[in-house]
Tab-separated table of C-alpha atoms in Angstrom:
chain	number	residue	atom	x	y	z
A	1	UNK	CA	0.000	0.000	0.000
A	2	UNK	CA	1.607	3.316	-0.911
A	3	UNK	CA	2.299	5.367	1.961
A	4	UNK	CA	0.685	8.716	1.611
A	5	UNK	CA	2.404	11.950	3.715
A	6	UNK	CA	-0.357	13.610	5.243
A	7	UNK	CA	-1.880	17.009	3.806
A	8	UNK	CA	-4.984	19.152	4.657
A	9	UNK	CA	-6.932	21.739	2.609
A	10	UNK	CA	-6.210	24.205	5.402
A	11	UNK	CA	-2.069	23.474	4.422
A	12	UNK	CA	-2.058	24.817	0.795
A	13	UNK	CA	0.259	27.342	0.821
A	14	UNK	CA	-1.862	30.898	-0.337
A	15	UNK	CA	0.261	31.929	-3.215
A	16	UNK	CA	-0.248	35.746	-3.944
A	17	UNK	CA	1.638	35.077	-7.867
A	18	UNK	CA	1.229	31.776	-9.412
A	19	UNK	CA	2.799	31.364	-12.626
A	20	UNK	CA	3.920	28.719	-14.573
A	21	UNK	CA	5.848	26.855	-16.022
A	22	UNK	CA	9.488	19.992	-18.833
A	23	UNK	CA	8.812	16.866	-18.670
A	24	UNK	CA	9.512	13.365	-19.485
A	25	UNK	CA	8.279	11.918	-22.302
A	26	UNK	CA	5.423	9.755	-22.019
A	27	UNK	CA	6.295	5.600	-22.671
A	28	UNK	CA	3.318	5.910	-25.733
A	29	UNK	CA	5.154	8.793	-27.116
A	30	UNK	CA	9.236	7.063	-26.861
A	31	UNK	CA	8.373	5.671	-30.248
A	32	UNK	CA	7.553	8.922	-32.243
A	33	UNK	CA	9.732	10.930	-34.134
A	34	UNK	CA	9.022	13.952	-31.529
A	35	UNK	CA	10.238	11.541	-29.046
A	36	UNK	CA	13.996	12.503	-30.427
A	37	UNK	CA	13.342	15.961	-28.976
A	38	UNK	CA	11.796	15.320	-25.905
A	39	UNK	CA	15.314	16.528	-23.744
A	40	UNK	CA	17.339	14.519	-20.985
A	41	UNK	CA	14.689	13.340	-18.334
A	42	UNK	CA	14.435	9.586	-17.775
A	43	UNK	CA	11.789	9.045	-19.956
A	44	UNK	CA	8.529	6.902	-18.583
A	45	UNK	CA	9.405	8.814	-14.947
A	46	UNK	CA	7.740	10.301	-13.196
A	47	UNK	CA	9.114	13.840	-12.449
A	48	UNK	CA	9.129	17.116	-10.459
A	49	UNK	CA	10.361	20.422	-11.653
A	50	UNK	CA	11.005	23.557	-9.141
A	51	UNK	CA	9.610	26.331	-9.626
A	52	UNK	CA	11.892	29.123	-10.100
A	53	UNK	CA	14.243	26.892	-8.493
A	54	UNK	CA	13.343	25.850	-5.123
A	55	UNK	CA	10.255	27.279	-5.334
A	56	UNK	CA	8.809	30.755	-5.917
A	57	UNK	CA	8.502	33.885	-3.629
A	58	UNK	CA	5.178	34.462	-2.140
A	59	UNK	CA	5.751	37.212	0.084
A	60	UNK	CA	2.049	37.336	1.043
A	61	UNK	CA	2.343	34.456	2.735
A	62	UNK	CA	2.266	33.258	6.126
A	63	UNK	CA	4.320	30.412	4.967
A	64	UNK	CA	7.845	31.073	5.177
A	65	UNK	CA	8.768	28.520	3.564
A	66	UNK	CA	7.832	30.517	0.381
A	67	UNK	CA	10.176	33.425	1.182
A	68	UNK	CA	13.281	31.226	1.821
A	69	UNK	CA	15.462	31.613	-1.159
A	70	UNK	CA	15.282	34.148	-3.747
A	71	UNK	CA	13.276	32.650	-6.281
A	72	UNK	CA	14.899	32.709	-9.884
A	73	UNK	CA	18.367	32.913	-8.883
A	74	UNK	CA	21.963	30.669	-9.151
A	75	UNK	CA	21.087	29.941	-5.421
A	76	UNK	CA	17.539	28.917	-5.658
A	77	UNK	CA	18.581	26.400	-8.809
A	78	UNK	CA	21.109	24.984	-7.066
A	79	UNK	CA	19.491	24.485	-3.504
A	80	UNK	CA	16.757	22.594	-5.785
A	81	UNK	CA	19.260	20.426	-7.272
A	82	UNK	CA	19.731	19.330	-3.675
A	83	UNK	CA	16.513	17.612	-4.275
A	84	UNK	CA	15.825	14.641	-6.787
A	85	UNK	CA	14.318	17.152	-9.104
A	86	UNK	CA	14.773	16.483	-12.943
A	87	UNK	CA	14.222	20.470	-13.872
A	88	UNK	CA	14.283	23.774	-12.508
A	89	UNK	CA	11.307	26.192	-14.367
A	90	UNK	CA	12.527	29.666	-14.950
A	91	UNK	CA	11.679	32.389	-17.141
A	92	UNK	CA	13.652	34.515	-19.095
A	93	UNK	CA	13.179	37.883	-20.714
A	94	UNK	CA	15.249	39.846	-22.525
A	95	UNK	CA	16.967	43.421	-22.234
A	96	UNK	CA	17.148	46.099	-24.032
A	97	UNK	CA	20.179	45.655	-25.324
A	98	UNK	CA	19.305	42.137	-26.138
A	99	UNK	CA	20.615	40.289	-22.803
A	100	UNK	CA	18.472	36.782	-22.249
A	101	UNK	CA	17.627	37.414	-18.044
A	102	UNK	CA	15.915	35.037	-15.894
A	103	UNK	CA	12.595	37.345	-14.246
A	104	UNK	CA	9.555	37.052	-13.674
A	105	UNK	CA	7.583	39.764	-13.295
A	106	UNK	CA	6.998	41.988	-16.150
A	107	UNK	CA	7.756	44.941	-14.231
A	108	UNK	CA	10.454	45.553	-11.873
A	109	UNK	CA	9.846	48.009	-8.779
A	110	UNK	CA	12.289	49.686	-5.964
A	111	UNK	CA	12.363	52.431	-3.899
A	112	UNK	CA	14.700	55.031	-4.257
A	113	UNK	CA	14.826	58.064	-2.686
A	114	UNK	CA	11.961	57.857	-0.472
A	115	UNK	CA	9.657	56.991	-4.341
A	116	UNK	CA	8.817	53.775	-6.018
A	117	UNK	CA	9.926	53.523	-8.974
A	118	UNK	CA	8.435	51.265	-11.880
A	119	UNK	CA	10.120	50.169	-15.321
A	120	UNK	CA	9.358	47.693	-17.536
A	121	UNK	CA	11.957	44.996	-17.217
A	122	UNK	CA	12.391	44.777	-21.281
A	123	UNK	CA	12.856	48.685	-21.122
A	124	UNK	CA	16.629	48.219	-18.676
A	125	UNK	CA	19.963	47.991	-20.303
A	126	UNK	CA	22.004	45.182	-19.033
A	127	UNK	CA	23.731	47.132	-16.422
A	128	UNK	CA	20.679	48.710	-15.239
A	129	UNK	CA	19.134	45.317	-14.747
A	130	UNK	CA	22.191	44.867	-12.462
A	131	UNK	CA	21.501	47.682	-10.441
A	132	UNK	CA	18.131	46.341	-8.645
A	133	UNK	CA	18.370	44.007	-5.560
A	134	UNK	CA	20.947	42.013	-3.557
A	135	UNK	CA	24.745	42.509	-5.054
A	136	UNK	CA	27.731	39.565	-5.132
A	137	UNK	CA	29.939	42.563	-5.579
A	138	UNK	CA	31.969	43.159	-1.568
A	139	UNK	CA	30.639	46.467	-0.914
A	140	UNK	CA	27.677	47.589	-3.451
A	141	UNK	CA	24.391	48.163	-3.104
A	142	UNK	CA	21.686	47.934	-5.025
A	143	UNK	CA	17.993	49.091	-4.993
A	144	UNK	CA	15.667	47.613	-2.751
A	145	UNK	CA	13.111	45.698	-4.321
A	146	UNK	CA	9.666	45.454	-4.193
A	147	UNK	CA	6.883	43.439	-5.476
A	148	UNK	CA	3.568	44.680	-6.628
A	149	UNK	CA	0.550	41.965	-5.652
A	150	UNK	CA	-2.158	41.090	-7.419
A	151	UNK	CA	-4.612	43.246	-5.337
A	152	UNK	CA	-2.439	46.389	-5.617
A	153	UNK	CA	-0.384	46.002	-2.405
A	154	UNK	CA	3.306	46.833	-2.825
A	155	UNK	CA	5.606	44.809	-0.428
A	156	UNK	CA	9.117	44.668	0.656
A	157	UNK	CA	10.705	41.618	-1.098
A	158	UNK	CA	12.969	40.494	1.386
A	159	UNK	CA	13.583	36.778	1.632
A	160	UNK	CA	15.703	34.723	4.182
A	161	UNK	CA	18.549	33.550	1.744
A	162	UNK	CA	19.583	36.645	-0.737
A	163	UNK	CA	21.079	36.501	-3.877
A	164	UNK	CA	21.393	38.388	-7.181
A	165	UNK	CA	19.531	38.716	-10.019
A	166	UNK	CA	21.126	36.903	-12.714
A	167	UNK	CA	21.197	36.185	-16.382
A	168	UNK	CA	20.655	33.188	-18.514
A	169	UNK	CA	24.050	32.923	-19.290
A	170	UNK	CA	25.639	32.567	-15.554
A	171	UNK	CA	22.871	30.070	-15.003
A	172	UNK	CA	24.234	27.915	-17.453
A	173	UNK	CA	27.428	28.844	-16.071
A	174	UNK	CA	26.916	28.216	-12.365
A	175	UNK	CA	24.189	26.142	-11.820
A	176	UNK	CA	25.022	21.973	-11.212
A	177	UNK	CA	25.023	21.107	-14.319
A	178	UNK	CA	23.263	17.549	-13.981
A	179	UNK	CA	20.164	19.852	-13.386
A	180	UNK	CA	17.814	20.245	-16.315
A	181	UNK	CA	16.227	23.791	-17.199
A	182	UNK	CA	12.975	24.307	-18.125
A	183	UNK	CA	13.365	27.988	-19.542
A	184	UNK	CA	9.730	29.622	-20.174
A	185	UNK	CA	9.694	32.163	-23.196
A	186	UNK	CA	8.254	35.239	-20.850
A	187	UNK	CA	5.973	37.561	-22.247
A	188	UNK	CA	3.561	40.154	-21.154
A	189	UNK	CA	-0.268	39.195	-21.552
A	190	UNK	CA	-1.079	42.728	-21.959
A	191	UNK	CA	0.938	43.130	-25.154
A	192	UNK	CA	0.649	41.943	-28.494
A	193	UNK	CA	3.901	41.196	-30.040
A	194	UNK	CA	4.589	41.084	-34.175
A	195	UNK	CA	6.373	38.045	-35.470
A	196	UNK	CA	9.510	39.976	-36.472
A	197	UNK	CA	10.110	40.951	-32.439
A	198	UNK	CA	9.180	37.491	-31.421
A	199	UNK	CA	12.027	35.966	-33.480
A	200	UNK	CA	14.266	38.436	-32.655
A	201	UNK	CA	13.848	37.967	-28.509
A	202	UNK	CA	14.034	34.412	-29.363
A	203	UNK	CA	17.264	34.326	-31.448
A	204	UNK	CA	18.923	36.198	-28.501
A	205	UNK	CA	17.751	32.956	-26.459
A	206	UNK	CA	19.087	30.402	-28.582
A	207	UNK	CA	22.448	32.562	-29.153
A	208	UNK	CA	22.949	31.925	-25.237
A	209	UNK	CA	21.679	28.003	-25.206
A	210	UNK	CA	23.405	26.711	-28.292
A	211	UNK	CA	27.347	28.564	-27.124
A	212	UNK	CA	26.592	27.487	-23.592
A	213	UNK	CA	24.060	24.553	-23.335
A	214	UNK	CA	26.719	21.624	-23.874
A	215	UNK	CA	25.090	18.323	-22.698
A	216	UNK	CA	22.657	19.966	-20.060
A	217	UNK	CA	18.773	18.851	-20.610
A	218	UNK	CA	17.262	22.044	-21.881
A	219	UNK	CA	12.673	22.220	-22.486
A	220	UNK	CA	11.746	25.412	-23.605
A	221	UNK	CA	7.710	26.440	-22.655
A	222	UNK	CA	5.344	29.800	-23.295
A	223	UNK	CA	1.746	30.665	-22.459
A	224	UNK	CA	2.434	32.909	-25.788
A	225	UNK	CA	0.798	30.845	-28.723
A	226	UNK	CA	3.026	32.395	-31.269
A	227	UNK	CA	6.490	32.316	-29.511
A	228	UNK	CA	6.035	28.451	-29.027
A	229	UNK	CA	4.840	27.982	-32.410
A	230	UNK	CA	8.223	29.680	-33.477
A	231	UNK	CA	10.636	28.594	-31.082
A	232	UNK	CA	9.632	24.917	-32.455
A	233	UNK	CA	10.797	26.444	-35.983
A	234	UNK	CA	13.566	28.230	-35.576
A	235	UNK	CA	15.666	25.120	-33.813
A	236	UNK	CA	14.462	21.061	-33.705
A	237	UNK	CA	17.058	20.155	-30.930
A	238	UNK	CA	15.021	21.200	-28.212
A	239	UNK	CA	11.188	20.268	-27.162
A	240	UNK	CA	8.901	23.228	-27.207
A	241	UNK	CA	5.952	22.926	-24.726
A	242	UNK	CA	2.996	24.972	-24.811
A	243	UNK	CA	1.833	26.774	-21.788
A	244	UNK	CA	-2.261	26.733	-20.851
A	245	UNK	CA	-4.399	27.676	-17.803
A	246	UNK	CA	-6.585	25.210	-19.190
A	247	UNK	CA	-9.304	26.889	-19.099
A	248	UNK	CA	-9.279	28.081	-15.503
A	249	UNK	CA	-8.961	32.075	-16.841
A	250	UNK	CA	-10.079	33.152	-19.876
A	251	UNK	CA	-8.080	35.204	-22.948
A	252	UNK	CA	-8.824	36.688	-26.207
A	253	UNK	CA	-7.007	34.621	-27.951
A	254	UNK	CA	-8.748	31.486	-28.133
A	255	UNK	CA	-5.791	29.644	-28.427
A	256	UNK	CA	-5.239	29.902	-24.882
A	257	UNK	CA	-8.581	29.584	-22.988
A	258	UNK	CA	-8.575	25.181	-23.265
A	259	UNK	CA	-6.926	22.212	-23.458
A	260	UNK	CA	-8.728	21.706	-26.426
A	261	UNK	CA	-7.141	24.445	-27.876
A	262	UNK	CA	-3.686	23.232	-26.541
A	263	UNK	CA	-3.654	19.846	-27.915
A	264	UNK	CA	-4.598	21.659	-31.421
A	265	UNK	CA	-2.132	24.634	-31.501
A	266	UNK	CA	0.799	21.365	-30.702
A	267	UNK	CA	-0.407	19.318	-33.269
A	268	UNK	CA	-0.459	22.326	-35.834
A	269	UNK	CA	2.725	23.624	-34.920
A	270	UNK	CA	4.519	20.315	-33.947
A	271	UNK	CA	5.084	21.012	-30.521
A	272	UNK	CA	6.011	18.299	-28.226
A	273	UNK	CA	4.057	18.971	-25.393
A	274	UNK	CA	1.606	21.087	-22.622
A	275	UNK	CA	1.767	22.327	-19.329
A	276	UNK	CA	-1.650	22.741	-17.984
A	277	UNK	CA	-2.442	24.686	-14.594
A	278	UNK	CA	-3.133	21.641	-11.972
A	279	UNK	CA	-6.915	22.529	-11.809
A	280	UNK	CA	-7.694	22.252	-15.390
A	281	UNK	CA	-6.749	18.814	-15.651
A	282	UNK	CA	-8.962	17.973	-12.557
A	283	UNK	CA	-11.969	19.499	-13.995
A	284	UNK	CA	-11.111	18.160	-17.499
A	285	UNK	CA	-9.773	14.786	-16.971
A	286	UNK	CA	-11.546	13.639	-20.360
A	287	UNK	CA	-8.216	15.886	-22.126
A	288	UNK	CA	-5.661	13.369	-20.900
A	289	UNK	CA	-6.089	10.524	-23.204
A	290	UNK	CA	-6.549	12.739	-26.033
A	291	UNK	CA	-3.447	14.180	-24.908
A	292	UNK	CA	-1.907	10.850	-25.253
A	293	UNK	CA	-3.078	9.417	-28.329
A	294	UNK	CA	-1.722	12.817	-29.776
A	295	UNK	CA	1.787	11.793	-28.468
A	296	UNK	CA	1.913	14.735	-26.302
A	297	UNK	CA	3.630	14.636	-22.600
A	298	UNK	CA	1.924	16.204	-19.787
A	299	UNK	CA	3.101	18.485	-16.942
A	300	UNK	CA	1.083	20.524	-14.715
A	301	UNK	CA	2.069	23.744	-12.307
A	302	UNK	CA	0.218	25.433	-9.398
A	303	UNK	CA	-0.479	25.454	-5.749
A	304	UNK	CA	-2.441	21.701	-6.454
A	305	UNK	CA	0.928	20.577	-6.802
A	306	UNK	CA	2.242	21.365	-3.283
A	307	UNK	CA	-0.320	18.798	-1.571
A	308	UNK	CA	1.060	15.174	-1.803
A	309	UNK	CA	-2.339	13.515	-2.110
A	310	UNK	CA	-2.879	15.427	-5.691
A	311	UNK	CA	0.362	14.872	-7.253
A	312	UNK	CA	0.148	11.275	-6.554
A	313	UNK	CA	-3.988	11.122	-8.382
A	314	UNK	CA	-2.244	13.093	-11.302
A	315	UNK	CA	0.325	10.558	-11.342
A	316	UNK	CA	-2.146	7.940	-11.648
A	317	UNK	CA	-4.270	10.334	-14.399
A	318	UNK	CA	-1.041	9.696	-16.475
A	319	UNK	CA	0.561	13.340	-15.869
A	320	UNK	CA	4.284	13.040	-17.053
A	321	UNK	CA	5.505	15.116	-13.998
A	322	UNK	CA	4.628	18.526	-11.848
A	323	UNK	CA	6.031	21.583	-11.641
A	324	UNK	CA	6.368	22.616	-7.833
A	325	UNK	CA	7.133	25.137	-4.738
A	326	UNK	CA	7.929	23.528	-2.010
A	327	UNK	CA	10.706	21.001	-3.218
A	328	UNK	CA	11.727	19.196	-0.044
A	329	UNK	CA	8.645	18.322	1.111
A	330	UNK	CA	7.126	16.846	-2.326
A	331	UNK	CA	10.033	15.063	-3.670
A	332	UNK	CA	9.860	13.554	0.042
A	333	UNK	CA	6.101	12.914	-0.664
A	334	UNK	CA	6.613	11.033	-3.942
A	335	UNK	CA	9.806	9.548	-3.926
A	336	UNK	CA	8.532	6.344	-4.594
A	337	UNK	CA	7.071	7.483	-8.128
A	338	UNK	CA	10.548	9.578	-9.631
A	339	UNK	CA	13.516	6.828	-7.481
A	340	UNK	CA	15.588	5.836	-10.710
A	341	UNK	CA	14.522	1.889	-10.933
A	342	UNK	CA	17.240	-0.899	-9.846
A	343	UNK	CA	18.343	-2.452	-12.961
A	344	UNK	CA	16.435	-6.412	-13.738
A	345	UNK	CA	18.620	-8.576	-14.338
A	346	UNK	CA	16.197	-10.567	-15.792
A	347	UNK	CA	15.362	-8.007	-18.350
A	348	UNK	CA	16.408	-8.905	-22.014
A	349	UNK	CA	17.696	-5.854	-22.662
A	350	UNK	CA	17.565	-2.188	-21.540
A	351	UNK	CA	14.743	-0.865	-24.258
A	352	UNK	CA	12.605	-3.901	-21.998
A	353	UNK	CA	13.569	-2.536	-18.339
A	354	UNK	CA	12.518	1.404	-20.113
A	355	UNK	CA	9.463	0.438	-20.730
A	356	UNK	CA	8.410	-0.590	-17.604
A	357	UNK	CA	8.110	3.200	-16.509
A	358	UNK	CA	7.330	4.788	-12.836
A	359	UNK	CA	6.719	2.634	-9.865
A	360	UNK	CA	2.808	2.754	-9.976
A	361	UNK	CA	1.529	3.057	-6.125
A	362	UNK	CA	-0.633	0.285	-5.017
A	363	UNK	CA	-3.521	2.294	-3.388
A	364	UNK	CA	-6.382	0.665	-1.083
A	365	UNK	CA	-9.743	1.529	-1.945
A	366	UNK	CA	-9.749	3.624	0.847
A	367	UNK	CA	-7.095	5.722	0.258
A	368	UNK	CA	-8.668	6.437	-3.458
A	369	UNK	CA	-11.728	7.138	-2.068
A	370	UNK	CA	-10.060	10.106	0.251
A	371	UNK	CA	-8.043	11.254	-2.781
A	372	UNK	CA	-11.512	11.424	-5.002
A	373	UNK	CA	-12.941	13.190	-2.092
A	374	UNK	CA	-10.093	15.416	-1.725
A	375	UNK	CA	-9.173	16.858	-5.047
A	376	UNK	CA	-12.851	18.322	-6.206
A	377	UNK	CA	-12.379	19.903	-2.452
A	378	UNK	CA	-8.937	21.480	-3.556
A	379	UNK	CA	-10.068	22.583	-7.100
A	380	UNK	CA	-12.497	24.581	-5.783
């Protein structure tokens, strides 16, 4: 009987930003010719990403364990690859002067002199960039930051464990490099972007991940329809997922309001896979095996994916892996489902012991019956 680590509704941590956000391809899928691009995760295993590293920065929280490392940084990816994560999810923008840097927010905020100031984080030079937050430098300072909340509030964004900003290129450069990126094309809802500046922001991407990528497992995923579609043109080394709420928020462009709509745009464009919000999949569980029989893997983000009890039903839904905050605690939780397997020795040969997959949990009838009780609970 699989041993489940106890969660309540009442301990889902209240995330003020939720954003997105690799995956493993699924065993149907090894055979396909998209399988070739599917990156360096075990493949049949089941996996967890971190978001923004060890998790992202919710700084309206009363859990601290959300404000413990400063999410998108070298030392958030590398306290995840602690962990036996697969990925870390980040997302990169790109300066001004046409510098790939790994941020979230579209705008960037600090107080100086007494003011808050507010710039639009594709708007900074380099060096500017540089200028906001914690420094490595002995003996500068830079401007405190602060982070503007969905309901207006603008709060201090202190953390426990500082570090600096960074860009994509000292990630590669600094980060343990048995850790796979999941880099997510960021772009600004509010804006709509021409094809020539898409491929141009792009191109500055790939410049950085085909001079420093080497041998490191590299996914590339966007909520923007049209970035994905390109990104899977412009190189075929790398899978492109495509980012969806799945139908939890709605958008004008349709493309992005279903999973529906996300299995179609993939097919179209030849993308190799989606990355639902948690709650979509629960309320549309019908999309998973068309998801499947369209060769398409499956990862899902949000706060879902912080209780144990609903990674483990998506696991059993046939979700490739999740994309998640608090690292310690659900890599803990599931570490029965992403352990590497012990070799058989009475396996024929290797392509035999692959296709065996994840570790399935044996679940009592009771234990399903909580989870089935649970999760409609949680969506909510």
């Amino acid at each position: 009987m699989a041993q489940l680590k106890a969660a309540r509704v009442a301990d889902v941590p209240n995330l003020d930003v939720i954003a997105p956000g690799l995956v493993v391809a699924a065993d149907e899928a090894a055979a396909s010719p998209a399988a070739k691009r599917r990156g360096g995760a075990a493949a049949g295993r089941f996996s967890v990403v971190g978001h923004r590293g060890k998790g992202m920065n919710a700084l309206a929280s009363a859990d601290r364990r959300l404000q413990e490392v400063r999410e998108n940084t070298v030392r958030s990816f590398n306290d995840a690859a602690r962990f036996p994560v697969d990925y870390v999810e980040f997302d990169v923008q790109v300066t001004k002067d046409g510098c790939p840097i790994i941020f979230h927010d579209n705008f960037i905020y600090a107080e100086e002199d007494g003011k808050i100031s507010q710039k639009r984080v594709t708007d900074l030079l380099l060096e500017e960039f540089r200028t906001y937050g914690p420094q490595n430098e002995q003996g500068r300072t830079g401007k405190p930051l602060l982070r503007k909340m969905k309901d207006g509030r603008m709060l201090n964004w202190n953390v426990q464990s500082e570090d600096a900003l960074c860009t994509l290129q000292e990630a590669f450069e600094k980060v343990n490099s048995r850790l796979g990126f999941n880099v997510e094309l960021k772009f600004d809802d509010n804006l709509e972007y021409q094809e020539e500046e898409l491929i141009r922001i792009l191109q500055a991407i790939l410049k950085v991940i085909f001079e420093y990528g080497k041998d490191r497992p590299i996914l590339f995923s966007s909520f923007q329809p049209d970035a994905a579609r390109l990104m899977g043109k412009l190189q075929s080394t790398y899978p492109v997922y495509f980012l969806t709420n799945g139908g939890t928020e709605i958008y004008a462009d349709v493309r992005r309001n279903s999973l529906e709509e996300a299995i179609k745009l993939c097919l179209a464009s030849g993308l190799q896979g989606i990355v639902s919000e948690a709650r979509g999949i629960f309320r549309h569980p019908a999309a998973i095996p068309k998801i499947k029989e369209a060769n398409l893997a499956l990862l899902t983000y949000g706060t879902l994916n912080n209780v144990p009890e609903a990674v483990y039903m998506q696991h059993l839904m046939g979700v490739n892996g999740v994309i998640v905050d608090l690292v310690p605690e659900i890599t803990e939780a599931v570490s029965e489902l992403i352990a590497v397997p012990e070799p058989d020795p009475d396996a024929e040969n290797s392509s035999n012991q692959a296709m065996r997959g994840a570790v399935t949990p044996n679940f009592s009838q009771r234990e399903i019956s909580f989870l089935l009780r649970l999760i409609p609970e949680l969506v909510q």
